[in-house]
C-alpha positions as a LaTeX table, in Angstrom:
\begin{tabular}{lrrr}
\hline
Residue & $x$ (\AA) & $y$ (\AA) & $z$ (\AA) \\
\hline
Arg1 & 32.38 & 82.15 & 74.79 \\
Ala2 & 35.23 & 82.77 & 76.97 \\
Ala3 & 33.66 & 83.88 & 79.13 \\
Met4 & 30.66 & 81.29 & 79.48 \\
Asn5 & 33.57 & 78.71 & 80.04 \\
Lys6 & 35.23 & 80.60 & 82.80 \\
Gly7 & 31.03 & 80.50 & 84.54 \\
Ala8 & 29.30 & 83.49 & 82.97 \\
Phe9 & 26.17 & 82.93 & 83.06 \\
Asp10 & 24.38 & 86.44 & 81.58 \\
Phe11 & 25.44 & 88.75 & 79.56 \\
Val12 & 24.92 & 91.57 & 77.08 \\
Thr13 & 26.33 & 92.69 & 73.88 \\
Lys14 & 27.32 & 95.59 & 72.23 \\
Pro15 & 25.50 & 97.98 & 71.67 \\
Ile16 & 24.03 & 97.80 & 74.68 \\
Asn17 & 20.61 & 97.88 & 75.28 \\
Ser18 & 18.62 & 99.76 & 78.16 \\
Glu19 & 16.02 & 97.63 & 78.21 \\
Asp20 & 18.65 & 94.06 & 77.85 \\
Leu21 & 20.74 & 96.39 & 80.42 \\
Leu22 & 17.96 & 97.04 & 82.98 \\
Ile23 & 16.71 & 92.93 & 83.08 \\
Thr24 & 20.25 & 91.58 & 83.35 \\
Phe25 & 20.85 & 93.44 & 86.26 \\
Ser26 & 18.15 & 93.10 & 87.80 \\
Arg27 & 18.30 & 89.11 & 87.34 \\
Ser28 & 22.16 & 89.30 & 88.81 \\
Val29 & 20.12 & 91.18 & 91.97 \\
Ala30 & 17.83 & 88.36 & 91.93 \\
Leu31 & 20.34 & 85.73 & 92.15 \\
Ser32 & 22.54 & 87.73 & 94.59 \\
Asp33 & 20.24 & 88.47 & 97.02 \\
Arg34 & 18.89 & 84.52 & 96.67 \\
Glu35 & 23.12 & 83.73 & 97.28 \\
Lys36 & 22.40 & 85.92 & 100.67 \\
Gly37 & 19.24 & 84.50 & 102.04 \\
Asn38 & 21.14 & 81.08 & 102.05 \\
Arg39 & 24.00 & 81.93 & 103.78 \\
Thr40 & 21.26 & 83.51 & 106.19 \\
Arg41 & 19.46 & 80.31 & 106.19 \\
Leu42 & 23.10 & 78.33 & 106.49 \\
Lys43 & 23.82 & 79.94 & 109.76 \\
Gln44 & 20.69 & 79.76 & 111.29 \\
Ala45 & 21.14 & 75.85 & 110.50 \\
Gln46 & 24.38 & 75.94 & 112.21 \\
Leu47 & 23.00 & 77.30 & 114.78 \\
Gln48 & 20.31 & 75.17 & 115.39 \\
Leu49 & 22.08 & 72.00 & 115.23 \\
Val50 & 25.15 & 73.38 & 117.59 \\
Gln51 & 21.86 & 74.22 & 120.04 \\
Ser52 & 20.51 & 70.54 & 119.82 \\
Glu53 & 23.28 & 69.02 & 120.27 \\
Lys54 & 24.24 & 70.79 & 123.34 \\
Met55 & 21.30 & 70.57 & 124.46 \\
Ser56 & 21.61 & 66.36 & 123.77 \\
Ser57 & 24.56 & 66.48 & 126.06 \\
Leu58 & 24.06 & 68.80 & 128.18 \\
Gly59 & 20.79 & 66.96 & 129.11 \\
Gln60 & 22.49 & 63.62 & 129.04 \\
Met61 & 25.35 & 64.78 & 131.22 \\
Leu62 & 23.33 & 66.39 & 133.62 \\
Ala63 & 20.49 & 63.79 & 134.00 \\
Gly64 & 23.79 & 60.86 & 134.68 \\
Ile65 & 25.26 & 63.43 & 137.05 \\
Ala66 & 21.65 & 63.55 & 139.39 \\
His67 & 21.36 & 60.25 & 138.91 \\
Glu68 & 24.50 & 59.42 & 140.38 \\
Ile69 & 24.31 & 61.26 & 143.20 \\
Asn70 & 20.52 & 60.69 & 144.51 \\
Asn71 & 21.05 & 57.09 & 144.94 \\
Pro72 & 23.95 & 57.86 & 147.49 \\
Val73 & 22.39 & 60.40 & 148.77 \\
Asn74 & 19.10 & 58.78 & 149.38 \\
Tyr75 & 21.27 & 56.50 & 151.60 \\
Val76 & 22.54 & 59.10 & 153.74 \\
Tyr77 & 19.34 & 61.09 & 154.12 \\
Gly78 & 16.58 & 57.89 & 154.68 \\
Asn79 & 19.85 & 56.73 & 157.71 \\
Leu80 & 20.02 & 60.46 & 159.33 \\
Lys81 & 16.35 & 59.71 & 161.46 \\
Pro82 & 17.44 & 56.35 & 162.29 \\
Ala83 & 20.77 & 57.00 & 163.54 \\
Arg84 & 18.76 & 60.20 & 165.29 \\
Gly85 & 16.52 & 57.70 & 167.09 \\
Tyr86 & 19.55 & 55.27 & 168.19 \\
Val87 & 21.34 & 58.94 & 169.20 \\
Glu88 & 18.35 & 60.01 & 171.59 \\
Glu89 & 18.13 & 56.70 & 172.74 \\
Leu90 & 21.69 & 56.09 & 173.94 \\
Ile91 & 21.61 & 59.46 & 175.38 \\
Glu92 & 18.71 & 58.47 & 177.50 \\
Leu93 & 20.11 & 55.46 & 178.67 \\
Ile94 & 23.39 & 57.76 & 179.75 \\
Glu95 & 21.06 & 59.75 & 181.66 \\
Leu96 & 19.55 & 56.81 & 183.56 \\
Tyr97 & 22.94 & 55.71 & 184.69 \\
Arg98 & 23.02 & 58.85 & 185.98 \\
Gln99 & 20.46 & 59.59 & 187.46 \\
Tyr100 & 20.47 & 55.62 & 189.28 \\
Tyr101 & 24.30 & 55.97 & 189.37 \\
Pro102 & 24.73 & 59.77 & 190.45 \\
Thr103 & 28.30 & 58.64 & 192.34 \\
Pro104 & 30.18 & 56.98 & 189.27 \\
Ala105 & 33.55 & 55.05 & 189.49 \\
Pro106 & 36.66 & 57.79 & 189.16 \\
Glu107 & 37.63 & 56.46 & 186.19 \\
Ile108 & 34.26 & 57.12 & 184.88 \\
Lys109 & 34.06 & 60.61 & 186.14 \\
Asp110 & 37.18 & 61.79 & 184.84 \\
Tyr111 & 36.21 & 60.79 & 181.68 \\
Ile112 & 32.68 & 62.34 & 181.38 \\
Glu113 & 34.46 & 65.57 & 182.10 \\
Glu114 & 37.10 & 65.20 & 179.35 \\
Ile115 & 35.42 & 64.56 & 176.75 \\
Asp116 & 32.48 & 67.30 & 178.49 \\
Phe117 & 29.33 & 64.62 & 177.91 \\
Asp118 & 27.04 & 67.72 & 178.46 \\
Phe119 & 28.55 & 69.83 & 175.77 \\
Leu120 & 28.00 & 66.54 & 173.41 \\
Gln121 & 24.88 & 66.36 & 174.38 \\
Glu122 & 23.82 & 69.11 & 173.30 \\
Asp123 & 26.11 & 69.73 & 170.36 \\
Leu124 & 25.53 & 66.53 & 168.94 \\
Ala125 & 21.48 & 67.19 & 168.57 \\
Lys126 & 23.06 & 69.86 & 166.37 \\
Leu127 & 25.07 & 68.27 & 164.43 \\
Leu128 & 22.34 & 65.60 & 163.14 \\
Asp129 & 20.58 & 68.81 & 162.74 \\
Ser130 & 23.44 & 70.49 & 160.07 \\
Leu131 & 23.49 & 66.73 & 158.15 \\
Glu132 & 19.84 & 66.75 & 157.45 \\
Met133 & 20.27 & 70.38 & 155.99 \\
Gly134 & 22.68 & 69.14 & 154.13 \\
Ala135 & 21.29 & 66.14 & 152.73 \\
Thr136 & 18.03 & 68.05 & 152.40 \\
Arg137 & 20.23 & 70.50 & 149.85 \\
Ile138 & 21.76 & 68.12 & 147.60 \\
Arg139 & 18.31 & 66.08 & 146.99 \\
Glu140 & 16.82 & 70.11 & 146.05 \\
Leu141 & 19.79 & 70.93 & 143.50 \\
Val142 & 19.12 & 67.13 & 142.20 \\
Leu143 & 15.81 & 67.71 & 141.93 \\
Ser144 & 17.20 & 71.11 & 140.03 \\
Leu145 & 19.02 & 69.38 & 137.52 \\
Arg146 & 16.85 & 66.89 & 136.64 \\
Asn147 & 14.08 & 69.97 & 136.04 \\
Phe148 & 16.98 & 71.42 & 133.96 \\
Ser149 & 17.79 & 68.97 & 132.02 \\
Arg150 & 14.50 & 67.50 & 131.42 \\
Leu151 & 14.17 & 66.56 & 127.84 \\
Asp152 & 11.17 & 66.06 & 126.75 \\
Glu153 & 11.86 & 68.57 & 122.99 \\
Ser154 & 9.58 & 66.30 & 121.31 \\
Glu155 & 6.83 & 68.25 & 122.25 \\
Lys156 & 5.42 & 71.34 & 124.19 \\
Lys157 & 4.26 & 70.63 & 128.01 \\
Ala158 & 2.34 & 72.87 & 129.99 \\
Val159 & 4.59 & 73.78 & 132.77 \\
Asp160 & 5.49 & 75.93 & 136.29 \\
Ile161 & 7.56 & 78.63 & 134.49 \\
His162 & 8.63 & 79.62 & 138.12 \\
Val163 & 9.76 & 75.91 & 139.19 \\
Gly164 & 11.93 & 76.12 & 135.62 \\
Ile165 & 13.48 & 79.69 & 137.09 \\
Glu166 & 13.97 & 78.77 & 140.91 \\
Ser167 & 15.53 & 75.31 & 139.01 \\
Thr168 & 18.78 & 77.11 & 137.39 \\
Leu169 & 18.93 & 79.67 & 140.10 \\
Val170 & 20.22 & 76.51 & 142.14 \\
Ile171 & 22.25 & 75.68 & 139.79 \\
Leu172 & 24.23 & 79.09 & 139.17 \\
Asn173 & 23.90 & 79.37 & 143.06 \\
Ser174 & 27.62 & 79.13 & 143.56 \\
Arg175 & 28.04 & 82.34 & 141.73 \\
Leu176 & 25.23 & 83.98 & 142.94 \\
Lys177 & 26.87 & 83.90 & 147.12 \\
Gly178 & 29.69 & 85.50 & 145.18 \\
Thr179 & 33.57 & 83.84 & 146.78 \\
Ala180 & 36.60 & 85.63 & 148.42 \\
Glu181 & 37.36 & 87.06 & 144.83 \\
Thr182 & 33.89 & 88.17 & 144.26 \\
Ser183 & 30.88 & 89.68 & 146.19 \\
Lys184 & 27.55 & 88.75 & 146.51 \\
Ile185 & 24.64 & 89.39 & 144.06 \\
Thr186 & 21.77 & 89.13 & 145.40 \\
Val187 & 18.26 & 87.99 & 143.66 \\
Ile188 & 15.10 & 89.91 & 143.59 \\
Arg189 & 12.14 & 87.22 & 142.59 \\
Asp190 & 8.70 & 90.17 & 142.31 \\
Tyr191 & 6.57 & 86.26 & 140.55 \\
Gly192 & 3.14 & 87.75 & 139.32 \\
Thr193 & 0.41 & 84.62 & 138.52 \\
Leu194 & 1.45 & 82.88 & 136.09 \\
Pro195 & $-0.99$ & 80.01 & 134.28 \\
Gln196 & 0.65 & 76.66 & 133.30 \\
Val197 & 2.62 & 77.90 & 130.63 \\
Pro198 & 3.06 & 75.52 & 127.21 \\
Cys199 & 7.17 & 75.14 & 126.11 \\
His200 & 9.80 & 72.88 & 125.80 \\
Ser201 & 11.24 & 73.60 & 129.56 \\
Ser202 & 14.75 & 72.41 & 128.99 \\
Gln203 & 14.86 & 74.58 & 126.30 \\
Leu204 & 13.64 & 77.49 & 128.40 \\
Asn205 & 15.68 & 76.92 & 131.27 \\
Gln206 & 19.34 & 77.06 & 128.80 \\
Val207 & 17.75 & 80.75 & 127.38 \\
Ile208 & 17.46 & 81.91 & 131.83 \\
Met209 & 20.86 & 80.18 & 132.41 \\
Asn210 & 22.24 & 82.19 & 129.95 \\
Ile211 & 20.45 & 85.46 & 130.44 \\
Val212 & 21.28 & 84.90 & 133.90 \\
Gly213 & 24.87 & 84.25 & 133.70 \\
Asn214 & 25.33 & 87.17 & 131.58 \\
Ala215 & 23.80 & 89.42 & 133.97 \\
Ile216 & 25.92 & 87.92 & 136.63 \\
Asp217 & 29.88 & 88.47 & 134.17 \\
Ala218 & 28.00 & 91.85 & 133.43 \\
Leu219 & 27.60 & 92.58 & 137.50 \\
Glu220 & 31.18 & 90.90 & 137.79 \\
Glu221 & 32.62 & 92.92 & 134.97 \\
Cys222 & 31.45 & 96.06 & 136.83 \\
Ala223 & 33.52 & 95.72 & 139.98 \\
Glu224 & 36.09 & 93.99 & 138.62 \\
Glu225 & 36.39 & 97.11 & 136.57 \\
Gly226 & 34.84 & 99.72 & 136.87 \\
Ala227 & 33.12 & 99.25 & 133.33 \\
Thr228 & 32.12 & 102.40 & 132.80 \\
Pro229 & 31.89 & 105.61 & 135.30 \\
Gln230 & 28.65 & 105.81 & 136.27 \\
Ala231 & 28.22 & 102.48 & 137.28 \\
Ala232 & 31.46 & 102.25 & 138.87 \\
Glu233 & 29.99 & 105.54 & 141.20 \\
Gln234 & 26.92 & 103.31 & 140.96 \\
Leu235 & 28.61 & 100.08 & 142.88 \\
Ala236 & 30.95 & 102.70 & 145.00 \\
Asp237 & 27.66 & 103.60 & 146.78 \\
Glu238 & 27.62 & 100.52 & 149.87 \\
Ala239 & 23.82 & 101.16 & 150.70 \\
Leu240 & 23.32 & 99.65 & 146.82 \\
Ser241 & 23.81 & 96.14 & 146.26 \\
Lys242 & 24.74 & 94.00 & 143.03 \\
Thr243 & 21.61 & 92.83 & 142.16 \\
Ile244 & 19.75 & 90.48 & 139.51 \\
Lys245 & 15.29 & 91.34 & 139.68 \\
Ile246 & 13.35 & 88.34 & 137.44 \\
Ser247 & 9.64 & 89.41 & 137.14 \\
Thr248 & 6.73 & 87.14 & 135.98 \\
Glu249 & 3.68 & 88.65 & 134.59 \\
Val250 & 0.58 & 87.64 & 132.03 \\
Arg251 & 0.29 & 90.76 & 129.61 \\
Glu252 & $-2.22$ & 90.89 & 126.92 \\
Gly253 & $-2.24$ & 87.49 & 126.26 \\
Trp254 & 1.32 & 86.46 & 126.74 \\
Ala255 & 3.11 & 85.37 & 129.95 \\
Arg256 & 6.32 & 88.10 & 130.22 \\
Ile257 & 9.97 & 87.08 & 132.25 \\
Ala258 & 11.89 & 89.70 & 132.41 \\
Ile259 & 15.58 & 89.60 & 133.98 \\
Ala260 & 17.19 & 92.59 & 135.02 \\
Asp261 & 20.51 & 93.11 & 136.56 \\
Asn262 & 21.93 & 96.76 & 137.40 \\
Gly263 & 25.22 & 96.78 & 136.22 \\
Pro264 & 27.16 & 98.24 & 133.25 \\
Gly265 & 24.95 & 98.54 & 130.61 \\
Met266 & 25.19 & 98.46 & 127.23 \\
Glu267 & 25.83 & 101.08 & 123.72 \\
Gln268 & 22.87 & 100.90 & 121.93 \\
Glu269 & 25.59 & 99.72 & 119.15 \\
Thr270 & 26.32 & 96.94 & 121.11 \\
Ile271 & 22.66 & 96.17 & 121.63 \\
Asp272 & 21.84 & 96.16 & 117.53 \\
Lys273 & 24.68 & 93.66 & 117.57 \\
Leu274 & 23.30 & 91.15 & 120.56 \\
Phe275 & 21.14 & 88.23 & 118.81 \\
Asp276 & 24.00 & 88.64 & 116.13 \\
Pro277 & 25.59 & 84.92 & 115.61 \\
Phe278 & 29.14 & 85.24 & 117.03 \\
Phe279 & 28.97 & 88.96 & 118.07 \\
Thr280 & 30.76 & 88.46 & 121.92 \\
Thr281 & 31.79 & 91.47 & 123.87 \\
Lys282 & 33.26 & 89.04 & 126.06 \\
Pro283 & 37.57 & 88.74 & 125.56 \\
Met284 & 38.71 & 86.07 & 123.91 \\
Gly285 & 38.34 & 82.37 & 125.68 \\
Lys286 & 35.46 & 83.59 & 127.30 \\
Gly287 & 32.64 & 83.44 & 125.35 \\
Thr288 & 31.78 & 82.27 & 121.56 \\
Gly289 & 29.24 & 84.35 & 120.49 \\
Leu290 & 26.50 & 81.85 & 120.42 \\
Gly291 & 24.51 & 82.09 & 123.41 \\
Leu292 & 22.09 & 84.65 & 123.21 \\
Ala293 & 21.96 & 84.14 & 119.27 \\
Ile294 & 20.61 & 80.81 & 119.94 \\
Ser295 & 18.44 & 81.88 & 122.59 \\
Gln296 & 16.52 & 84.48 & 120.43 \\
Gln297 & 16.58 & 81.25 & 118.26 \\
Ile298 & 14.61 & 79.10 & 120.55 \\
Ile299 & 12.41 & 81.64 & 121.51 \\
Thr300 & 11.11 & 83.08 & 118.63 \\
Glu301 & 11.35 & 79.65 & 116.27 \\
Lys302 & 10.86 & 76.94 & 118.89 \\
His303 & 8.02 & 79.14 & 120.93 \\
Gly304 & 6.76 & 81.73 & 118.64 \\
Gly305 & 7.69 & 84.04 & 121.12 \\
Arg306 & 9.76 & 87.37 & 121.50 \\
Leu307 & 12.83 & 88.23 & 122.71 \\
Ser308 & 14.48 & 91.87 & 123.53 \\
Cys309 & 16.60 & 93.97 & 125.57 \\
Gln310 & 16.77 & 97.37 & 127.22 \\
Ser311 & 19.90 & 98.69 & 128.40 \\
Met312 & 21.84 & 102.15 & 128.52 \\
Pro313 & 25.49 & 103.00 & 130.16 \\
Gly314 & 25.52 & 102.74 & 133.60 \\
Ala315 & 21.89 & 102.11 & 134.05 \\
Gly316 & 22.05 & 98.32 & 133.69 \\
Ser317 & 20.77 & 95.27 & 131.25 \\
Glu318 & 17.29 & 94.00 & 131.12 \\
Phe319 & 16.21 & 90.92 & 129.02 \\
Val320 & 12.46 & 90.38 & 127.96 \\
Ile321 & 11.13 & 86.84 & 126.92 \\
Glu322 & 7.24 & 87.00 & 126.06 \\
Leu323 & 5.45 & 83.24 & 125.30 \\
Pro324 & 2.36 & 83.56 & 123.49 \\
Leu325 & 0.17 & 81.63 & 125.55 \\
\hline
\end{tabular}
């Protein structure tokens, strides 16, 4: 009775009957398994909640940024064409003056030489071209942000996977092009012919961004620390640059996206834990260990697909996303 008051739910009495003991033991094991299953489901629910909140916040933030940037850049882009026309007309007016009044007053002649008018005329056209290229680049970035943050989570839509990949690469471009501390990473595209793929595009973009971002981290780590002797020796070869290769194809009724890097690679022990919640190989404060766990949940549960990884120390890593067509 004291044990029951303490919470004991089952017991055996002496003398012990082997059949009663087996039944009691089986019930205890079954209850233990149920408790373990509940803990796994709780983790999955937590992951799903975190993922939903992250996507909602990220989508709203990116959509807001895209909107705020889009308005002023449209003013700039829209006014460049008339500005170019005005400049050309003014230059033409000056040329007419030079044609009909070839001998200007000394003060005008001195000023023409001071500002180097011929160079100014030539460089002004290049300056306007640069402004137009810059405005076009900003518009492309805004479009990429809008594509990436598309909040269409309520239902799947048939989309062009390559558009999502390119939008993600535009957002990651600042990390790919390198800095004073990190060298450039070359992206190799090997795109096959894909049909429109039914998916939640913003969630898929999140997965692609996470995997490509991890590949960038691995390549930067490899360059900075050498990672493994094999990888350090590999990167020491000047003929071999840091690369991320993205391949797409249709294979046996699945749309297949492979993202491979030539970084340090991983041991099998690490690969076995990659998709476990809260497992990370990154230093404290640089990784939550949720990225790949959430990515796997998005691919497997939201899309009925598959997410896998192949890697070897010194031989890089390849993540493969497969989506049913």
